[in-house]
mmCIF file of C-alpha atoms and ligand atoms in Angstrom:
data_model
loop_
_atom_site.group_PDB
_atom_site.id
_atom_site.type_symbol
_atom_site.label_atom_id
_atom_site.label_comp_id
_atom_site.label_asym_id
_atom_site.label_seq_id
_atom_site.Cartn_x
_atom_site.Cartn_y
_atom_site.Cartn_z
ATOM 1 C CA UNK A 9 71.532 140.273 147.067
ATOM 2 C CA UNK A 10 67.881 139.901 145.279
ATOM 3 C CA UNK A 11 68.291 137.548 142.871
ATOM 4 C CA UNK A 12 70.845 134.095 143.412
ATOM 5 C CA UNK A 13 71.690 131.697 140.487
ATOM 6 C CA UNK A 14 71.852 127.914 141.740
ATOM 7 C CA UNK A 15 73.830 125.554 138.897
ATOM 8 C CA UNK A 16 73.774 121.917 139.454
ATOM 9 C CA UNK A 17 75.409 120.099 136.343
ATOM 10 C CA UNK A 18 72.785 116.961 136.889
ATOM 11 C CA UNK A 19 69.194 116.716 137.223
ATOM 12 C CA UNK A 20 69.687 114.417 140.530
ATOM 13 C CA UNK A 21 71.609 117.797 141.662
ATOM 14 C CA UNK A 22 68.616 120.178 141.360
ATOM 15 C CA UNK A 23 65.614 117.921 141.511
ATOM 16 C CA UNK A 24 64.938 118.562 145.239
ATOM 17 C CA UNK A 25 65.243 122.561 144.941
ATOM 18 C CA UNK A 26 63.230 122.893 142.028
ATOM 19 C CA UNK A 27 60.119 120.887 143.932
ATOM 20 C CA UNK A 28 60.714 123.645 147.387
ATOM 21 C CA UNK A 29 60.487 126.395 144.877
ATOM 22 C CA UNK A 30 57.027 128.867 144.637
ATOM 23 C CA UNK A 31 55.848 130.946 142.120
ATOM 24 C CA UNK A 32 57.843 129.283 140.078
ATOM 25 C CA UNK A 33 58.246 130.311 136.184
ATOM 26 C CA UNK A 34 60.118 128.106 133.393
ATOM 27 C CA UNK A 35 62.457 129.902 130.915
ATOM 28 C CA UNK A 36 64.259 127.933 128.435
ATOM 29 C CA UNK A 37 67.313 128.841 126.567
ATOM 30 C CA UNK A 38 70.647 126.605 125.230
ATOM 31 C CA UNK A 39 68.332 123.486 125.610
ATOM 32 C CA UNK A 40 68.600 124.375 129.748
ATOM 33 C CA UNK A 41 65.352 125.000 131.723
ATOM 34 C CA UNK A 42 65.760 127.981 133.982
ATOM 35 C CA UNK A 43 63.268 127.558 136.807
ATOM 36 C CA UNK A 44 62.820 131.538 138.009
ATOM 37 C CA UNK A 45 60.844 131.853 141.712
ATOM 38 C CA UNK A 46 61.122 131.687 145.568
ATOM 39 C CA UNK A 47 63.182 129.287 146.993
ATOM 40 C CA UNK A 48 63.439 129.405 151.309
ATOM 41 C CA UNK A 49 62.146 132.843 151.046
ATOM 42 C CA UNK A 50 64.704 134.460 148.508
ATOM 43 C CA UNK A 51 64.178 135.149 144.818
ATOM 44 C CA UNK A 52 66.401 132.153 142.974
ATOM 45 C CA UNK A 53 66.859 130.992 139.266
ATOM 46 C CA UNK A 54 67.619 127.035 139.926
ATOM 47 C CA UNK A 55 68.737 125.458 136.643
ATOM 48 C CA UNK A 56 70.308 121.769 135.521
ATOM 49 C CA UNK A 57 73.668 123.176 133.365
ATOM 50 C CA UNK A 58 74.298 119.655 131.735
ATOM 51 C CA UNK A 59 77.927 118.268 132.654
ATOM 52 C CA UNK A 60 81.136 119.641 131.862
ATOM 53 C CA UNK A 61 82.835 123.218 131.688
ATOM 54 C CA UNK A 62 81.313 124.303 128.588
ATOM 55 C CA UNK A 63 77.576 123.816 129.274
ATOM 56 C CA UNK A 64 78.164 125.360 132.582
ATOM 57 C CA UNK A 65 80.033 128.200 131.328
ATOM 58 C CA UNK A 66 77.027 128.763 128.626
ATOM 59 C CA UNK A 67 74.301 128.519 131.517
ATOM 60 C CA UNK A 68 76.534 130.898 133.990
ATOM 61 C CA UNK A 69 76.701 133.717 130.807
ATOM 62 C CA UNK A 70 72.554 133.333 130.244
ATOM 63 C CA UNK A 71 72.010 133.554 134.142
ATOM 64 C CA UNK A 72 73.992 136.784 133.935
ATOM 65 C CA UNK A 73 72.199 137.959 130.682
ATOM 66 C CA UNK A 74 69.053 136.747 131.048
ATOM 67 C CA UNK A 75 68.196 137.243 134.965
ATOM 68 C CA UNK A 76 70.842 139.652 136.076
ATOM 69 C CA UNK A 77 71.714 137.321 138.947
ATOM 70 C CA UNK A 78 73.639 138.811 141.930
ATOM 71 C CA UNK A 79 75.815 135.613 142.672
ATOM 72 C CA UNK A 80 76.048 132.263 141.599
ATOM 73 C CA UNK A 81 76.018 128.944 143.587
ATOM 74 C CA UNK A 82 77.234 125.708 141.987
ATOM 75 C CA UNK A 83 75.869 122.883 144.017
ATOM 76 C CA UNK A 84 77.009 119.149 143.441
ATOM 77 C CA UNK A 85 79.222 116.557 144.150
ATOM 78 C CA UNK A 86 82.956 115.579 143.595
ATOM 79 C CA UNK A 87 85.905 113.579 143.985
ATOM 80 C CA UNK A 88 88.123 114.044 147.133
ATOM 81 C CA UNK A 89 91.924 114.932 146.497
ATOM 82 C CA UNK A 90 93.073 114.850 150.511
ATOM 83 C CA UNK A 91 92.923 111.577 152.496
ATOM 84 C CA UNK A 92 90.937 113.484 155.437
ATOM 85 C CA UNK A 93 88.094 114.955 153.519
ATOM 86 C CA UNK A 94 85.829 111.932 152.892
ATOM 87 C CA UNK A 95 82.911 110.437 151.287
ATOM 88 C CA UNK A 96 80.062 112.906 152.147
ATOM 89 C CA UNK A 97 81.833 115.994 153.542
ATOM 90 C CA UNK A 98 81.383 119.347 152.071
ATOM 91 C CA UNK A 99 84.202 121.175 150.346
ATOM 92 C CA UNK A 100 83.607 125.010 150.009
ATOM 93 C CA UNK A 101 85.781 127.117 147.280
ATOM 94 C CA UNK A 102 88.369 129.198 148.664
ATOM 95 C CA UNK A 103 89.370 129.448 145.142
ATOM 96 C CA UNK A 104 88.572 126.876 141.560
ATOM 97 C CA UNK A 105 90.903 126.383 138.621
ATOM 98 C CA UNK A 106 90.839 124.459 135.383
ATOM 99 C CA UNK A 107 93.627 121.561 136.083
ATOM 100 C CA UNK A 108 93.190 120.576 132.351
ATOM 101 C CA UNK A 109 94.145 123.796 130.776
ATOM 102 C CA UNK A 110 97.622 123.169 128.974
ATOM 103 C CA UNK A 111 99.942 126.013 127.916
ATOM 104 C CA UNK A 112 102.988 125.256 129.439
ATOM 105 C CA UNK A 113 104.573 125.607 125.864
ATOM 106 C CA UNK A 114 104.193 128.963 126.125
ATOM 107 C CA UNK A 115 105.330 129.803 129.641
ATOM 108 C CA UNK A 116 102.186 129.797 131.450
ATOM 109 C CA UNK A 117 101.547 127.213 134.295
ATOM 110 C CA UNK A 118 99.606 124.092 134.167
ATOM 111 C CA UNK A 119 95.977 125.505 134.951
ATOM 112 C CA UNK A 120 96.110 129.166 133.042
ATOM 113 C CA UNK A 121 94.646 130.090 130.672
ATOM 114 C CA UNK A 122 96.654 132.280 128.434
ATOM 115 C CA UNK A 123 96.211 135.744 128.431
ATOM 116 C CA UNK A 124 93.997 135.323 131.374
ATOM 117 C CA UNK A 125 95.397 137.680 134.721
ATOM 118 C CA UNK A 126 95.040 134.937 137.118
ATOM 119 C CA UNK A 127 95.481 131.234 137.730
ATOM 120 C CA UNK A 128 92.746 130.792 139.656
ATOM 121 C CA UNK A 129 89.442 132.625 140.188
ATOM 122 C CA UNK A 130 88.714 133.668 143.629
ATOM 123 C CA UNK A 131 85.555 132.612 145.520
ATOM 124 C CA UNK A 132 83.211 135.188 147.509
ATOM 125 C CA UNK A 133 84.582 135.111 150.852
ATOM 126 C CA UNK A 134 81.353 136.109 152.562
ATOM 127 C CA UNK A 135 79.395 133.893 150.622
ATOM 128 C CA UNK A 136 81.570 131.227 151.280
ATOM 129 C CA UNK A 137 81.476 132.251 155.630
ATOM 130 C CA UNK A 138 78.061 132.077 155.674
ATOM 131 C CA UNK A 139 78.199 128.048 153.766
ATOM 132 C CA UNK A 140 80.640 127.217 156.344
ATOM 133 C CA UNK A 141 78.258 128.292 159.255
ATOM 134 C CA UNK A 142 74.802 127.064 157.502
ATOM 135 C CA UNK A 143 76.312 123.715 157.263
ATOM 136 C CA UNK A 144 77.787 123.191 160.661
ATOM 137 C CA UNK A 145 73.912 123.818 161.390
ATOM 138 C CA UNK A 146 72.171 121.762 159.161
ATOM 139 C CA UNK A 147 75.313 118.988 158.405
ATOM 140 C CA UNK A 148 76.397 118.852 161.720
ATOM 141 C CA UNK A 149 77.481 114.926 160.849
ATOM 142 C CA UNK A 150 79.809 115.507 158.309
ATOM 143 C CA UNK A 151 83.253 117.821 158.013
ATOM 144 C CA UNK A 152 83.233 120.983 156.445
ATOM 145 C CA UNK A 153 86.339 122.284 154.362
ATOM 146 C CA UNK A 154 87.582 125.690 152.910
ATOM 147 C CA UNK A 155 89.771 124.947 149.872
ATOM 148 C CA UNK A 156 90.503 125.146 146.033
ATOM 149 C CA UNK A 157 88.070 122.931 144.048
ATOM 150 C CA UNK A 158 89.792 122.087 140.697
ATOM 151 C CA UNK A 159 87.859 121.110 137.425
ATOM 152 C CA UNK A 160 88.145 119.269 134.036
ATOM 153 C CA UNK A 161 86.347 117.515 131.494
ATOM 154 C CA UNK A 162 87.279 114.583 133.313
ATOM 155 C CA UNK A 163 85.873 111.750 135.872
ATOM 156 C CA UNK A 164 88.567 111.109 137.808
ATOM 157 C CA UNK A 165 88.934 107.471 138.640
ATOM 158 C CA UNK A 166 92.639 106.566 138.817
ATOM 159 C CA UNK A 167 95.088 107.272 141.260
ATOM 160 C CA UNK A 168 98.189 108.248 139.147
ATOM 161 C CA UNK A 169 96.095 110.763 137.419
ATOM 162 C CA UNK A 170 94.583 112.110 140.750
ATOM 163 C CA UNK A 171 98.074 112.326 141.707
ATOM 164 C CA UNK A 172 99.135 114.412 139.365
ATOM 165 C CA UNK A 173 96.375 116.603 139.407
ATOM 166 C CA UNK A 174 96.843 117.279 142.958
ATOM 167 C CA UNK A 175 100.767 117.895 142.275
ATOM 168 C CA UNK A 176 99.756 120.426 139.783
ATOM 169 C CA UNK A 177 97.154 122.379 141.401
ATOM 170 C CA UNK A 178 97.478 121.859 145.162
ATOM 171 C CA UNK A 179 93.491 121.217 144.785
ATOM 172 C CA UNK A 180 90.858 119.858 147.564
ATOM 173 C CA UNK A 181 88.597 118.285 145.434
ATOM 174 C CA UNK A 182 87.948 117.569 141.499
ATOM 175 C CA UNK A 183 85.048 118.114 139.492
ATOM 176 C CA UNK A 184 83.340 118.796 135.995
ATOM 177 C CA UNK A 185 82.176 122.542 136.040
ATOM 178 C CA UNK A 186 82.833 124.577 139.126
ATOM 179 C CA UNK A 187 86.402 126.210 137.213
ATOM 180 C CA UNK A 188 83.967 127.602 134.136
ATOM 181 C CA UNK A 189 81.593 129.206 136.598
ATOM 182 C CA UNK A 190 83.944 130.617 138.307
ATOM 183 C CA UNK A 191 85.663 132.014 134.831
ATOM 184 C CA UNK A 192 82.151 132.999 133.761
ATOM 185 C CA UNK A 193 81.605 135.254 137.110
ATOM 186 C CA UNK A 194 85.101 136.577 137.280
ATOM 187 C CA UNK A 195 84.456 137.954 133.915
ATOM 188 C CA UNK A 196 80.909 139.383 134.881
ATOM 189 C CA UNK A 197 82.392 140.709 137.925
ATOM 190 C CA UNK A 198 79.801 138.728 140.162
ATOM 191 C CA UNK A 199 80.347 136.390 143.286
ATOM 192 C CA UNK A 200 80.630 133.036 143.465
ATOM 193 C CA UNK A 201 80.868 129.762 145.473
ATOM 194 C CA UNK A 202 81.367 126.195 144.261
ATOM 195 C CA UNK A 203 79.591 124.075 147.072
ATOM 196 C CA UNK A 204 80.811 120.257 146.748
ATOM 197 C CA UNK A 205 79.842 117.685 148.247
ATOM 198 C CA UNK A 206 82.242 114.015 148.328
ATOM 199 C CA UNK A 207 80.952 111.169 146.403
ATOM 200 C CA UNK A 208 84.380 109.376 145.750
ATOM 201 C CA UNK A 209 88.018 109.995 146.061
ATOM 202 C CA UNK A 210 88.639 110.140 142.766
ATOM 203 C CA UNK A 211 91.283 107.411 142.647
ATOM 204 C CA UNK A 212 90.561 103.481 140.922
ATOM 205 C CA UNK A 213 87.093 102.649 143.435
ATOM 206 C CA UNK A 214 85.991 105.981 142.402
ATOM 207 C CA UNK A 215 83.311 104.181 139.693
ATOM 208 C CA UNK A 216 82.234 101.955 142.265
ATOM 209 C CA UNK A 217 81.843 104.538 145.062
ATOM 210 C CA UNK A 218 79.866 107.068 143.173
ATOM 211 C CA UNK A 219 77.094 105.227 141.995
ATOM 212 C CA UNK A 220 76.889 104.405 145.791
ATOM 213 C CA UNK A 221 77.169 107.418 147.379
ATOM 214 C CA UNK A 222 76.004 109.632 144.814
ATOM 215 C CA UNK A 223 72.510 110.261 146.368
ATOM 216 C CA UNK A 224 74.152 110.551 150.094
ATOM 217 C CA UNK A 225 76.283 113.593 149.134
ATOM 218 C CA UNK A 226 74.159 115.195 146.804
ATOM 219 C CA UNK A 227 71.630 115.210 149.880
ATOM 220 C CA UNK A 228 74.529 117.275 151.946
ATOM 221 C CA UNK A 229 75.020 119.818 148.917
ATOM 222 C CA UNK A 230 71.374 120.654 148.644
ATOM 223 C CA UNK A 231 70.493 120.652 152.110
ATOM 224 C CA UNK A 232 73.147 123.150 152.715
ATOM 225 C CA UNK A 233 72.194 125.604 149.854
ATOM 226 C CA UNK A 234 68.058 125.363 151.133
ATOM 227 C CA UNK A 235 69.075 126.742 154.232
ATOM 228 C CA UNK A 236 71.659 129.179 153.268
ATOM 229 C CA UNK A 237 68.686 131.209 150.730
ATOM 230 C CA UNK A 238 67.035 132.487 154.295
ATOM 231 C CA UNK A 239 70.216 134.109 154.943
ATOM 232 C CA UNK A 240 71.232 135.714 151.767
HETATM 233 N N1 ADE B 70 82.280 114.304 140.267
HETATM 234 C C1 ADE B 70 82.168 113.410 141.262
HETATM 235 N N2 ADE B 70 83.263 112.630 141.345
HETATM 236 C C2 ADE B 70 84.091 113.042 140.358
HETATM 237 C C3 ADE B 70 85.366 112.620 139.929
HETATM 238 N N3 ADE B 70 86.000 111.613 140.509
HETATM 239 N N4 ADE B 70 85.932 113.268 138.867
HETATM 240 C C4 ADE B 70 85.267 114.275 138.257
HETATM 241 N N5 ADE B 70 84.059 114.700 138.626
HETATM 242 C C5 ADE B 70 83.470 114.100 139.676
#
């Protein structure tokens, strides 16, 4: 791979890899800086998306157009959906859906988008191998899980709704953007991998946790994405 494309929805989630970059060059397009240069020795376009699935479906489409990236990393933070992956472990996308896509009218289950071929957009396995060994390296405190990360244009801070969401899409962990990447690179035929990192578990502390653990996980996320661009 020559080129990577790192997404982080929030400044706090990019901050740190933008200041290790060299030879750095600014390109700005959709109100979204796209910082263009060497990050850990490997040619990277790092690049704050803005929250939610439509400003990170937009910034996946101009990394494709603009940069010809071979893959795409989202790196951030998320809401736990299983009692044994906690604050500050690392989820890794087997797979990412959108559990906030409704067409069940028409026959299609919760998550699908209609007249879409698939429920859920499959991550890059090797990409995804080499996350799971880079962070038992360079995380060796925390877990590190393999499962589907689900996403909405919704915080998640109530338990009946985290519930349901987990009834409906059998998901890991629940975030803001990850499901439109994924959309964007299954339609540009590139890789992906969502790399998450536990701030909350999503349920009615969930505003009270994130604030404070916010910094801890995104910490995790970007350490483990540093170390896997000497790899790639
Ligand atoms: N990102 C971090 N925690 C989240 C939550 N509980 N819901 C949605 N996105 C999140």
């Amino acid at each position: 791979m020559k080129i990577i494309g790192i997404i982080g929805a929030m400044e706090e989630e990019v901050a740190i890899l933008k200041e290790k970059m060299t030879e750095v060059t600014v390109y700005c397009k959709a109100d979204m800086e796209f910082f263009r240069g060497n990050l850990n020795g490997k040619e990277a376009v790092v690049v704050r998306s803005g929250i939610g699935k439509v400003n990170a479906g937009i910034c996946t489409q101009i990394l494709v157009d603009e940069f010809q990236v071979d893959a795409v990393i989202n790196t951030g933070i998320a809401g736990s959906l299983k009692n044994e992956i906690n604050i500050g472990d690392i989820v890794l996308s087997t797979d990412t859906m959108q559990h906030d896509v409704d067409a069940r009218e028409f026959g299609y289950p919760l998550g699908q988008i209609p007249r879409m071929d698939t429920l859920a957009f499959p991550a890059d396995e090797g990409l995804r191998a080499l996350a799971a060994k880079v962070c038992r390296e360079v995380n060796p405190e925390i877990q590190v899980f393999e499962g589907r990360v689900v996403s909405g244009d919704q915080f998640v801070a109530d338990a009946g709704k985290k519930d349901a969401i987990v009834k409906n899409t059998q998901g890991w962990c629940t975030e803001m953007e990850g499901g439109a990447i994924a959309q964007a690179a299954y339609l540009n035929h590139i890789p992906y991998l969502v790399i998450r990192a536990i701030s909350d578990k999503a349920d009615n502390s969930a505003h009270m946790d994130y604030p404070a653990f916010e910094k801890q996980a995104i910490r995790h996320s970007v350490n483990l994405v540093e170390n896997m661009m000497k790899e790639l």
